[in-house]
Amino acid sequence: MVGCARRAPQYEWMVPRAWYNILPDLGGALPPYLRPDGEPVRPRDLEVLFARELVRQEFSQERWIPIPSEVREIYLTWRPTPLVRARRLEEALRTPARIYYKYEGVSPPGSHKPNTAVAQVYYAAREGAGRVTTETGAGQWGSAVAFAGSLFRVKATVYMTRSSYLQKPYRRVLMELWGAEVVPSPSDRTEAGRKFLSEDPNHPGSLGIAISEAIEDAVRSGARYVLGSVLNFVLMHQTVIGLEALEQIRYFDDYPDYVVGCVGGGSSFSGLFWPFYYEKRAGKAERDVKFIAVEPAAVPSMTMGEYTYDFGDTAGLTPLIKMYTVGHTYKPPPIHAGGLRYHGCAPTLSLLVSRGEVGAVAYRQGEVFEAARLFAQHEGIVPAPESAHAVKAAVDIALEAKREGRPVTILINMSGHGLLDLQAYDEYLRGALADVVPTAEELAAHLARVRELIRGKGVR
Ligand SMILES: *Cc1c(COP(=O)(O)O)cnc(C)c1O
């Protein structure tokens, strides 16, 4: 392997050799994951599901975790990813702000997701697994797992939310091309799936339900489960994004005032901002950088939800996780940013939001697509509907900077391209985009159920 580089040496050095782990730098312990009986989850509880090395990483207090050479070798197919200054967008906005985007859409599946899929499937294969199971919303995560499965000859079974399965056939094709089996969720393969199907035979599904199905399948069959977001090890694998960006932005003689990313579970955003957070805490940041998490108004966990213990999935099979949530019983409207249709968000991100160290904003689908069109017209790249949330936030910050005459620097995560989401763009262009958001009463009802659930477990 050594000596037969995949990328020319001028690129190769920039790809990190270790992932950054934020846990030792949080200034306190993360609230523990809890079992249904209220007792803390022990590592061996998670080993029923995940590769042992991933469980070790989940609780590790080491700041730097070496990237296996087999994984880094594959990263070099598309990494380092470009960091681009959006000069034409800046000009269009007539803003003194400088806007940079880190473009993760150049990976084979078209998003940041293979950064962790490749690592997770590698560890599963190394520990002898012949099959992995997982869920997918828009199909981005499923295609990343299918891609990783093809690299290590591991069979992938992907439970795909029914609304996306129907709306986004090309992602299913991509997964099948890479050899995965794709099952629309809820399905009749699992007890959890059958329960939701019996309530509604045309159930659109949700990430939470698909997670329940993938977990049930893995536990019953002994396959390894792989997860696209939320847990510490997933976010850690994504730090290759921010570690590269740290090096790259210095070539511009610049440093961000704002680091902005969309949040479904929070992995791509964390992957970008954690290394900047590390510099800030270590007193090495060149500016007082702010971190802005952007979520859809249709699933407003950070801006309208509660910071409390809740299940990670809809059927209640996962441990209880302390996080911002709109309640695991909430049924997200079928917005096109399928990757953001998740009721909770990562526990590390939730902790930082609760302390005010990360800010959160929410946008509606219509205004997000408008910003995406502006971006496509000036920068060429068609953002994934998820990534477009970060674009919208950047545009707003840049316009505010213009009003205030402040030449701030904004770094956004362009977590994926939208070339397999053109159906959604078509609806936007034809004015046919639905823009459903929950009412405060609706959210209050779901959160009351969460409170009822955790009462009696002695959980705070
Ligand atoms: C899945 C996905 C997201 C949301 O997931 P995070 O874990 O919050 O990053 C964002 N952007 C794209 C392109 C995705 O595929």
Short mmCIF file of C-alpha atoms and ligand atoms in Angstrom, two decimals:
data_model
loop_
_atom_site.label_atom_id
_atom_site.label_comp_id
_atom_site.label_asym_id
_atom_site.label_seq_id
_atom_site.Cartn_x
_atom_site.Cartn_y
_atom_site.Cartn_z
CA MET A 1 0.00 0.00 0.00
CA VAL A 2 2.78 2.39 0.97
CA GLY A 3 4.49 3.78 -2.10
CA CYS A 4 1.53 3.42 -4.45
CA ALA A 5 -0.26 6.64 -3.65
CA ARG A 6 -3.77 7.29 -4.93
CA ARG A 7 -3.35 11.05 -5.07
CA ALA A 8 -0.41 13.13 -6.12
CA PRO A 9 1.74 13.96 -3.06
CA GLN A 10 0.79 17.64 -3.06
CA TYR A 11 -2.75 16.57 -2.07
CA GLU A 12 -1.99 13.50 -0.02
CA TRP A 13 -0.35 15.18 2.97
CA MET A 14 -3.48 17.21 3.67
CA VAL A 15 -5.63 14.17 4.43
CA PRO A 16 -5.50 13.62 8.22
CA ARG A 17 -3.91 10.53 9.79
CA ALA A 18 -6.07 10.73 12.93
CA TRP A 19 -9.66 11.69 13.74
CA TYR A 20 -10.29 14.31 16.42
CA ASN A 21 -12.38 13.30 19.44
CA ILE A 22 -14.12 16.16 21.26
CA LEU A 23 -14.94 14.21 24.47
CA PRO A 24 -11.77 15.16 26.41
CA ASP A 25 -12.35 18.82 25.50
CA LEU A 26 -16.01 19.15 26.56
CA GLY A 27 -15.02 20.33 30.04
CA GLY A 28 -17.17 17.68 31.71
CA ALA A 29 -18.70 14.29 31.09
CA LEU A 30 -21.43 13.76 28.55
CA PRO A 31 -24.70 12.73 30.26
CA PRO A 32 -24.64 8.89 30.09
CA TYR A 33 -26.79 6.87 27.73
CA LEU A 34 -29.44 5.05 29.74
CA ARG A 35 -31.01 1.61 29.45
CA PRO A 36 -34.81 1.33 29.60
CA ASP A 37 -34.49 0.60 33.36
CA GLY A 38 -32.71 3.94 33.86
CA GLU A 39 -29.27 2.40 34.46
CA PRO A 40 -26.29 3.73 32.46
CA VAL A 41 -25.46 1.81 29.28
CA ARG A 42 -22.23 -0.17 29.51
CA PRO A 43 -19.97 -0.70 26.49
CA ARG A 44 -20.92 -4.38 26.29
CA ASP A 45 -24.60 -3.40 25.89
CA LEU A 46 -23.65 -1.69 22.62
CA GLU A 47 -21.46 -4.56 21.42
CA VAL A 48 -24.66 -6.49 20.65
CA LEU A 49 -25.05 -4.06 17.74
CA PHE A 50 -21.83 -2.33 16.79
CA ALA A 51 -18.31 -3.44 15.94
CA ARG A 52 -16.26 -3.55 19.18
CA GLU A 53 -13.75 -0.98 17.94
CA LEU A 54 -16.58 1.51 17.36
CA VAL A 55 -17.86 0.97 20.91
CA ARG A 56 -14.34 1.60 22.18
CA GLN A 57 -14.20 4.83 20.17
CA GLU A 58 -17.63 5.88 21.45
CA PHE A 59 -16.37 6.09 25.05
CA SER A 60 -12.73 6.90 24.32
CA GLN A 61 -11.14 9.87 26.06
CA GLU A 62 -8.21 9.93 23.64
CA ARG A 63 -8.14 13.18 21.70
CA TRP A 64 -6.69 11.67 18.52
CA ILE A 65 -7.77 8.29 17.11
CA PRO A 66 -5.49 6.94 14.34
CA ILE A 67 -7.21 6.38 10.98
CA PRO A 68 -6.44 2.83 9.77
CA SER A 69 -4.30 2.94 6.63
CA GLU A 70 -6.92 0.82 4.77
CA VAL A 71 -9.53 3.53 5.47
CA ARG A 72 -7.26 6.46 4.69
CA GLU A 73 -6.28 4.79 1.42
CA ILE A 74 -9.93 4.86 0.38
CA TYR A 75 -10.38 8.46 1.60
CA LEU A 76 -7.66 9.39 -0.88
CA THR A 77 -10.01 8.52 -3.76
CA TRP A 78 -11.82 11.82 -3.18
CA ARG A 79 -10.02 13.56 -0.30
CA PRO A 80 -8.92 16.22 0.38
CA THR A 81 -12.20 17.76 -0.72
CA PRO A 82 -12.13 21.30 -2.11
CA LEU A 83 -12.43 24.43 0.02
CA VAL A 84 -13.77 27.09 -2.30
CA ARG A 85 -14.38 30.80 -1.85
CA ALA A 86 -17.85 31.66 -3.16
CA ARG A 87 -16.75 34.95 -4.74
CA ARG A 88 -19.54 35.08 -7.28
CA LEU A 89 -22.16 34.54 -4.59
CA GLU A 90 -20.51 37.29 -2.49
CA GLU A 91 -20.69 39.64 -5.49
CA ALA A 92 -24.32 38.78 -6.14
CA LEU A 93 -25.15 39.62 -2.53
CA ARG A 94 -22.94 42.76 -2.63
CA THR A 95 -21.69 41.79 0.77
CA PRO A 96 -18.34 42.59 2.37
CA ALA A 97 -18.50 39.09 3.91
CA ARG A 98 -16.24 36.33 2.61
CA ILE A 99 -18.02 33.02 2.13
CA TYR A 100 -16.19 29.70 1.83
CA TYR A 101 -17.66 26.29 1.32
CA LYS A 102 -16.10 22.92 2.06
CA TYR A 103 -17.43 20.68 -0.68
CA GLU A 104 -18.15 17.08 0.36
CA GLY A 105 -20.20 16.35 -2.76
CA VAL A 106 -17.14 15.01 -4.60
CA SER A 107 -17.24 11.61 -2.88
CA PRO A 108 -18.58 8.68 -4.95
CA PRO A 109 -22.01 8.71 -3.20
CA GLY A 110 -22.07 12.53 -3.34
CA SER A 111 -21.96 13.52 0.34
CA HIS A 112 -19.84 13.48 3.52
CA LYS A 113 -21.40 10.17 4.63
CA PRO A 114 -18.74 7.76 3.29
CA ASN A 115 -16.21 9.37 5.68
CA THR A 116 -17.78 7.25 8.43
CA ALA A 117 -19.44 4.49 6.35
CA VAL A 118 -16.06 3.34 5.06
CA ALA A 119 -14.63 3.28 8.60
CA GLN A 120 -17.62 1.48 10.14
CA VAL A 121 -17.86 -1.21 7.46
CA TYR A 122 -14.07 -1.65 7.59
CA TYR A 123 -14.22 -2.38 11.35
CA ALA A 124 -17.25 -4.67 10.91
CA ALA A 125 -15.42 -6.63 8.21
CA ARG A 126 -12.23 -6.80 10.30
CA GLU A 127 -14.25 -8.27 13.15
CA GLY A 128 -15.70 -10.92 10.87
CA ALA A 129 -19.15 -9.56 9.95
CA GLY A 130 -20.54 -10.70 6.61
CA ARG A 131 -23.50 -8.33 6.65
CA VAL A 132 -24.40 -4.88 7.95
CA THR A 133 -27.84 -3.36 8.39
CA THR A 134 -28.81 0.29 8.42
CA GLU A 135 -31.50 2.87 7.78
CA THR A 136 -31.56 5.69 5.29
CA GLY A 137 -33.68 8.79 4.78
CA ALA A 138 -32.95 10.50 1.48
CA GLY A 139 -30.72 7.59 0.51
CA GLN A 140 -27.44 9.42 1.10
CA TRP A 141 -26.45 7.29 4.08
CA GLY A 142 -27.69 4.07 2.49
CA SER A 143 -25.67 4.73 -0.65
CA ALA A 144 -22.57 5.49 1.44
CA VAL A 145 -23.00 2.14 3.25
CA ALA A 146 -23.65 0.32 -0.03
CA PHE A 147 -20.48 1.89 -1.44
CA ALA A 148 -18.46 0.88 1.64
CA GLY A 149 -19.95 -2.63 1.54
CA SER A 150 -18.79 -3.05 -2.05
CA LEU A 151 -15.24 -2.05 -1.05
CA PHE A 152 -14.96 -4.64 1.74
CA ARG A 153 -17.29 -7.32 0.29
CA VAL A 154 -19.82 -6.95 3.08
CA LYS A 155 -23.52 -7.35 2.26
CA ALA A 156 -25.59 -4.27 3.14
CA THR A 157 -29.31 -4.35 3.99
CA VAL A 158 -30.73 -0.83 3.89
CA TYR A 159 -34.13 0.13 5.35
CA MET A 160 -35.16 3.22 3.38
CA THR A 161 -37.98 5.51 4.52
CA ARG A 162 -40.91 4.85 2.22
CA SER A 163 -41.42 8.52 1.25
CA SER A 164 -37.84 8.72 -0.07
CA TYR A 165 -37.99 5.22 -1.60
CA LEU A 166 -40.86 6.50 -3.73
CA GLN A 167 -39.53 10.06 -4.30
CA LYS A 168 -35.89 9.18 -4.98
CA PRO A 169 -35.65 6.02 -7.11
CA TYR A 170 -32.15 6.90 -8.33
CA ARG A 171 -30.61 6.52 -4.91
CA ARG A 172 -32.15 3.07 -4.67
CA VAL A 173 -30.61 2.25 -8.06
CA LEU A 174 -27.24 3.50 -6.83
CA MET A 175 -27.45 1.31 -3.73
CA GLU A 176 -28.44 -1.73 -5.76
CA LEU A 177 -25.64 -1.04 -8.23
CA TRP A 178 -23.20 -1.21 -5.31
CA GLY A 179 -24.76 -4.52 -4.30
CA ALA A 180 -27.02 -3.55 -1.39
CA GLU A 181 -30.50 -4.84 -0.67
CA VAL A 182 -32.95 -1.94 -0.24
CA VAL A 183 -36.16 -2.42 1.78
CA PRO A 184 -38.86 0.29 1.98
CA SER A 185 -39.60 1.13 5.63
CA PRO A 186 -41.85 0.48 7.48
CA SER A 187 -41.61 -3.08 6.12
CA ASP A 188 -43.14 -6.40 7.05
CA ARG A 189 -39.67 -7.80 7.82
CA THR A 190 -39.60 -6.68 11.43
CA GLU A 191 -41.98 -6.46 14.37
CA ALA A 192 -41.46 -2.68 14.54
CA GLY A 193 -42.21 -2.29 10.84
CA ARG A 194 -45.34 -4.47 10.99
CA LYS A 195 -46.67 -2.40 13.89
CA PHE A 196 -46.43 0.89 11.94
CA LEU A 197 -47.77 -0.72 8.76
CA SER A 198 -50.82 -1.98 10.61
CA GLU A 199 -51.52 1.59 11.78
CA ASP A 200 -51.17 2.97 8.25
CA PRO A 201 -50.48 0.75 5.20
CA ASN A 202 -49.15 3.82 3.33
CA HIS A 203 -47.03 5.04 6.22
CA PRO A 204 -44.40 7.48 4.76
CA GLY A 205 -41.87 6.18 7.27
CA SER A 206 -39.27 8.18 9.16
CA LEU A 207 -35.63 7.81 10.00
CA GLY A 208 -36.66 6.82 13.53
CA ILE A 209 -38.77 3.90 12.30
CA ALA A 210 -36.12 2.76 9.84
CA ILE A 211 -33.55 2.77 12.66
CA SER A 212 -35.86 0.55 14.70
CA GLU A 213 -36.10 -1.92 11.83
CA ALA A 214 -32.38 -2.01 11.09
CA ILE A 215 -31.58 -2.56 14.79
CA GLU A 216 -34.15 -5.31 15.18
CA ASP A 217 -32.79 -7.07 12.08
CA ALA A 218 -29.18 -6.85 13.35
CA VAL A 219 -29.99 -8.03 16.88
CA ARG A 220 -31.96 -10.99 15.59
CA SER A 221 -29.46 -12.07 12.94
CA GLY A 222 -26.09 -11.16 14.46
CA ALA A 223 -25.29 -8.77 11.59
CA ARG A 224 -23.51 -5.55 12.57
CA TYR A 225 -25.53 -2.34 12.64
CA VAL A 226 -23.99 0.82 11.17
CA LEU A 227 -25.24 4.29 11.99
CA GLY A 228 -25.11 7.46 9.91
CA SER A 229 -25.10 10.14 12.59
CA VAL A 230 -25.69 11.09 16.25
CA LEU A 231 -23.16 8.91 18.13
CA ASN A 232 -19.71 10.19 19.07
CA PHE A 233 -17.73 7.81 16.85
CA VAL A 234 -19.71 8.85 13.77
CA LEU A 235 -19.11 12.56 14.38
CA MET A 236 -15.44 11.83 15.10
CA HIS A 237 -14.96 10.12 11.71
CA GLN A 238 -16.36 13.25 10.06
CA THR A 239 -13.63 15.46 11.54
CA VAL A 240 -11.53 14.83 8.44
CA ILE A 241 -13.72 17.62 7.00
CA GLY A 242 -12.77 20.25 9.57
CA LEU A 243 -9.14 19.15 9.93
CA GLU A 244 -8.64 19.68 6.20
CA ALA A 245 -10.57 22.95 6.27
CA LEU A 246 -8.32 24.28 9.06
CA GLU A 247 -5.28 23.80 6.82
CA GLN A 248 -7.00 24.99 3.68
CA ILE A 249 -8.45 28.25 4.95
CA ARG A 250 -5.01 29.35 6.11
CA TYR A 251 -3.90 29.25 2.47
CA PHE A 252 -6.39 32.06 1.95
CA ASP A 253 -4.81 33.93 4.88
CA ASP A 254 -8.20 33.82 6.49
CA TYR A 255 -10.02 32.35 9.49
CA PRO A 256 -13.78 31.94 10.00
CA ASP A 257 -15.90 34.17 12.22
CA TYR A 258 -18.77 31.77 11.59
CA VAL A 259 -18.74 28.03 10.98
CA VAL A 260 -22.15 26.99 9.69
CA GLY A 261 -23.69 23.63 8.88
CA CYS A 262 -27.03 21.91 8.51
CA VAL A 263 -28.07 19.43 11.20
CA GLY A 264 -29.98 16.21 10.83
CA GLY A 265 -28.21 14.23 13.51
CA GLY A 266 -25.30 16.66 13.51
CA SER A 267 -22.44 14.62 12.03
CA SER A 268 -21.37 16.73 9.06
CA PHE A 269 -21.64 19.98 11.02
CA SER A 270 -19.69 18.52 13.95
CA GLY A 271 -17.10 17.14 11.54
CA LEU A 272 -16.52 20.66 10.30
CA PHE A 273 -16.68 22.63 13.53
CA TRP A 274 -15.05 20.34 16.10
CA PRO A 275 -11.47 21.08 14.96
CA PHE A 276 -12.24 24.82 15.17
CA TYR A 277 -13.79 24.27 18.59
CA TYR A 278 -10.58 22.52 19.65
CA GLU A 279 -8.50 25.50 18.52
CA LYS A 280 -10.84 27.89 20.30
CA ARG A 281 -10.61 26.00 23.59
CA ALA A 282 -6.85 25.63 23.25
CA GLY A 283 -6.58 29.40 22.73
CA LYS A 284 -5.23 28.83 19.21
CA ALA A 285 -8.15 30.23 17.22
CA GLU A 286 -7.29 33.39 15.31
CA ARG A 287 -10.77 34.82 15.86
CA ASP A 288 -13.69 34.47 18.25
CA VAL A 289 -15.33 31.94 15.96
CA LYS A 290 -19.08 31.28 16.33
CA PHE A 291 -20.74 27.98 15.50
CA ILE A 292 -24.19 28.00 13.88
CA ALA A 293 -26.33 24.86 13.51
CA VAL A 294 -29.13 25.06 10.95
CA GLU A 295 -32.21 22.87 11.09
CA PRO A 296 -35.48 22.65 9.14
CA ALA A 297 -38.47 24.47 10.67
CA ALA A 298 -40.40 21.24 9.95
CA VAL A 299 -38.32 19.34 12.57
CA PRO A 300 -37.17 22.08 14.97
CA SER A 301 -35.46 20.02 17.69
CA MET A 302 -32.82 22.59 18.70
CA THR A 303 -34.95 25.71 18.34
CA MET A 304 -38.34 24.49 19.63
CA GLY A 305 -37.62 21.11 21.23
CA GLU A 306 -36.40 20.23 24.70
CA TYR A 307 -33.02 19.13 26.06
CA THR A 308 -34.07 15.90 27.70
CA TYR A 309 -33.68 12.13 27.64
CA ASP A 310 -35.47 10.51 24.69
CA PHE A 311 -35.16 7.43 22.52
CA GLY A 312 -32.99 7.66 19.43
CA ASP A 313 -35.57 5.78 17.35
CA THR A 314 -39.35 5.74 17.02
CA ALA A 315 -40.11 2.29 18.44
CA GLY A 316 -37.99 2.82 21.56
CA LEU A 317 -35.32 0.16 20.96
CA THR A 318 -32.26 2.39 21.41
CA PRO A 319 -30.87 3.58 24.74
CA LEU A 320 -32.23 6.85 26.11
CA ILE A 321 -30.02 9.72 25.02
CA LYS A 322 -29.97 13.21 26.51
CA MET A 323 -30.44 15.46 23.50
CA TYR A 324 -32.54 18.18 21.94
CA THR A 325 -35.65 16.44 20.69
CA VAL A 326 -39.13 17.15 19.42
CA GLY A 327 -40.14 13.75 20.79
CA HIS A 328 -39.60 10.33 19.23
CA THR A 329 -43.34 10.07 18.49
CA TYR A 330 -43.27 13.18 16.28
CA LYS A 331 -43.88 12.34 12.62
CA PRO A 332 -41.78 14.75 10.53
CA PRO A 333 -43.52 16.18 7.44
CA PRO A 334 -42.08 14.71 4.19
CA ILE A 335 -39.70 17.59 3.41
CA HIS A 336 -37.18 16.99 0.62
CA ALA A 337 -34.19 17.28 2.93
CA GLY A 338 -34.75 13.66 3.98
CA GLY A 339 -31.46 13.62 5.87
CA LEU A 340 -32.80 16.26 8.26
CA ARG A 341 -36.04 14.43 9.10
CA TYR A 342 -34.83 13.29 12.50
CA HIS A 343 -36.52 14.04 15.82
CA GLY A 344 -33.35 14.38 17.89
CA CYS A 345 -29.74 15.43 17.47
CA ALA A 346 -26.29 14.34 18.60
CA PRO A 347 -25.71 14.38 22.39
CA THR A 348 -22.41 16.25 22.06
CA LEU A 349 -24.01 18.91 19.88
CA SER A 350 -27.01 19.10 22.20
CA LEU A 351 -24.75 19.71 25.19
CA LEU A 352 -22.94 22.53 23.39
CA VAL A 353 -26.22 24.10 22.25
CA SER A 354 -27.59 23.90 25.83
CA ARG A 355 -24.50 25.77 27.05
CA GLY A 356 -24.83 28.42 24.36
CA GLU A 357 -21.51 27.44 22.78
CA VAL A 358 -23.30 26.61 19.53
CA GLY A 359 -26.18 28.72 18.18
CA ALA A 360 -29.17 27.24 16.35
CA VAL A 361 -31.50 28.61 13.66
CA ALA A 362 -34.38 27.04 11.72
CA TYR A 363 -35.58 27.74 8.17
CA ARG A 364 -38.55 26.73 6.11
CA GLN A 365 -38.21 24.58 3.02
CA GLY A 366 -39.26 27.32 0.58
CA GLU A 367 -36.67 29.90 1.63
CA VAL A 368 -34.02 27.18 1.72
CA PHE A 369 -34.64 26.23 -1.92
CA GLU A 370 -34.56 29.90 -2.88
CA ALA A 371 -31.06 30.20 -1.37
CA ALA A 372 -30.05 26.96 -3.12
CA ARG A 373 -31.12 28.37 -6.48
CA LEU A 374 -29.11 31.54 -5.84
CA PHE A 375 -26.09 29.38 -5.00
CA ALA A 376 -26.49 27.20 -8.11
CA GLN A 377 -26.85 30.24 -10.36
CA HIS A 378 -23.71 31.89 -9.06
CA GLU A 379 -21.47 29.03 -7.96
CA GLY A 380 -22.65 26.28 -10.31
CA ILE A 381 -22.93 23.55 -7.71
CA VAL A 382 -26.47 22.36 -6.98
CA PRO A 383 -26.59 21.90 -3.20
CA ALA A 384 -28.24 18.90 -1.60
CA PRO A 385 -31.53 20.14 -0.03
CA GLU A 386 -29.91 19.43 3.37
CA SER A 387 -26.80 21.49 2.61
CA ALA A 388 -29.00 24.28 1.24
CA HIS A 389 -30.03 25.01 4.84
CA ALA A 390 -26.45 26.10 5.54
CA VAL A 391 -26.44 28.18 2.37
CA LYS A 392 -29.58 30.00 3.52
CA ALA A 393 -27.98 30.76 6.90
CA ALA A 394 -24.77 31.98 5.22
CA VAL A 395 -26.76 34.27 2.93
CA ASP A 396 -28.55 35.76 5.96
CA ILE A 397 -25.30 36.30 7.87
CA ALA A 398 -23.71 37.85 4.77
CA LEU A 399 -26.66 40.24 4.32
CA GLU A 400 -26.51 41.23 7.97
CA ALA A 401 -22.77 41.85 7.58
CA LYS A 402 -23.60 44.09 4.64
CA ARG A 403 -26.06 46.16 6.70
CA GLU A 404 -23.47 46.49 9.44
CA GLY A 405 -20.54 47.00 7.06
CA ARG A 406 -18.58 44.13 8.67
CA PRO A 407 -16.24 42.02 6.48
CA VAL A 408 -16.83 38.77 8.35
CA THR A 409 -15.67 35.35 7.17
CA ILE A 410 -18.24 32.57 6.89
CA LEU A 411 -17.35 28.91 6.41
CA ILE A 412 -20.17 26.57 5.45
CA ASN A 413 -20.37 22.85 4.99
CA MET A 414 -21.58 21.92 1.52
CA SER A 415 -22.31 18.43 2.78
CA GLY A 416 -23.49 17.05 -0.56
CA HIS A 417 -24.67 17.79 -4.08
CA GLY A 418 -28.31 17.78 -5.14
CA LEU A 419 -28.04 16.13 -8.55
CA LEU A 420 -30.19 13.24 -7.36
CA ASP A 421 -32.71 15.69 -5.87
CA LEU A 422 -33.80 17.38 -9.07
CA GLN A 423 -37.38 16.22 -8.54
CA ALA A 424 -37.44 18.46 -5.46
CA TYR A 425 -35.93 21.35 -7.41
CA ASP A 426 -38.53 20.80 -10.11
CA GLU A 427 -41.31 21.16 -7.51
CA TYR A 428 -39.66 24.32 -6.25
CA LEU A 429 -39.38 25.83 -9.74
CA ARG A 430 -43.03 25.00 -10.48
CA GLY A 431 -44.17 26.54 -7.20
CA ALA A 432 -45.45 23.17 -5.99
CA LEU A 433 -43.34 22.88 -2.86
CA ALA A 434 -45.32 22.08 0.29
CA ASP A 435 -44.11 23.99 3.35
CA VAL A 436 -45.55 22.26 6.41
CA VAL A 437 -44.28 23.13 9.89
CA PRO A 438 -45.57 21.91 13.26
CA THR A 439 -47.57 24.07 15.64
CA ALA A 440 -46.35 24.74 19.16
CA GLU A 441 -49.30 22.71 20.54
CA GLU A 442 -48.44 19.72 18.39
CA LEU A 443 -44.83 19.75 19.64
CA ALA A 444 -45.95 20.25 23.23
CA ALA A 445 -48.08 17.11 23.00
CA HIS A 446 -45.14 14.99 21.79
CA LEU A 447 -42.82 16.43 24.42
CA ALA A 448 -45.40 15.73 27.14
CA ARG A 449 -45.29 12.07 26.08
CA VAL A 450 -41.51 12.05 26.37
CA ARG A 451 -41.73 13.54 29.86
CA GLU A 452 -44.26 10.91 30.87
CA LEU A 453 -42.02 8.21 29.49
CA ILE A 454 -38.93 9.21 31.45
CA ARG A 455 -40.80 9.96 34.66
CA GLY A 456 -40.51 7.02 37.02
CA LYS A 457 -37.10 6.10 35.64
CA GLY A 458 -35.54 8.52 38.12
CA VAL A 459 -33.99 10.32 35.16
CA ARG A 460 -33.28 14.02 35.13
C1 LIG B 1 -27.48 12.97 5.85
C2 LIG B 1 -27.12 14.29 5.37
C3 LIG B 1 -27.14 15.39 6.24
C4 LIG B 1 -27.62 15.33 7.66
O1 LIG B 1 -26.93 14.49 8.52
P1 LIG B 1 -25.91 15.04 9.59
O2 LIG B 1 -25.56 13.88 10.43
O3 LIG B 1 -26.59 16.12 10.37
O4 LIG B 1 -24.76 15.56 8.84
C5 LIG B 1 -26.73 16.61 5.73
N1 LIG B 1 -26.36 16.76 4.45
C6 LIG B 1 -26.34 15.72 3.59
C7 LIG B 1 -25.93 15.96 2.17
C8 LIG B 1 -26.72 14.47 4.03
O5 LIG B 1 -26.69 13.45 3.18
#
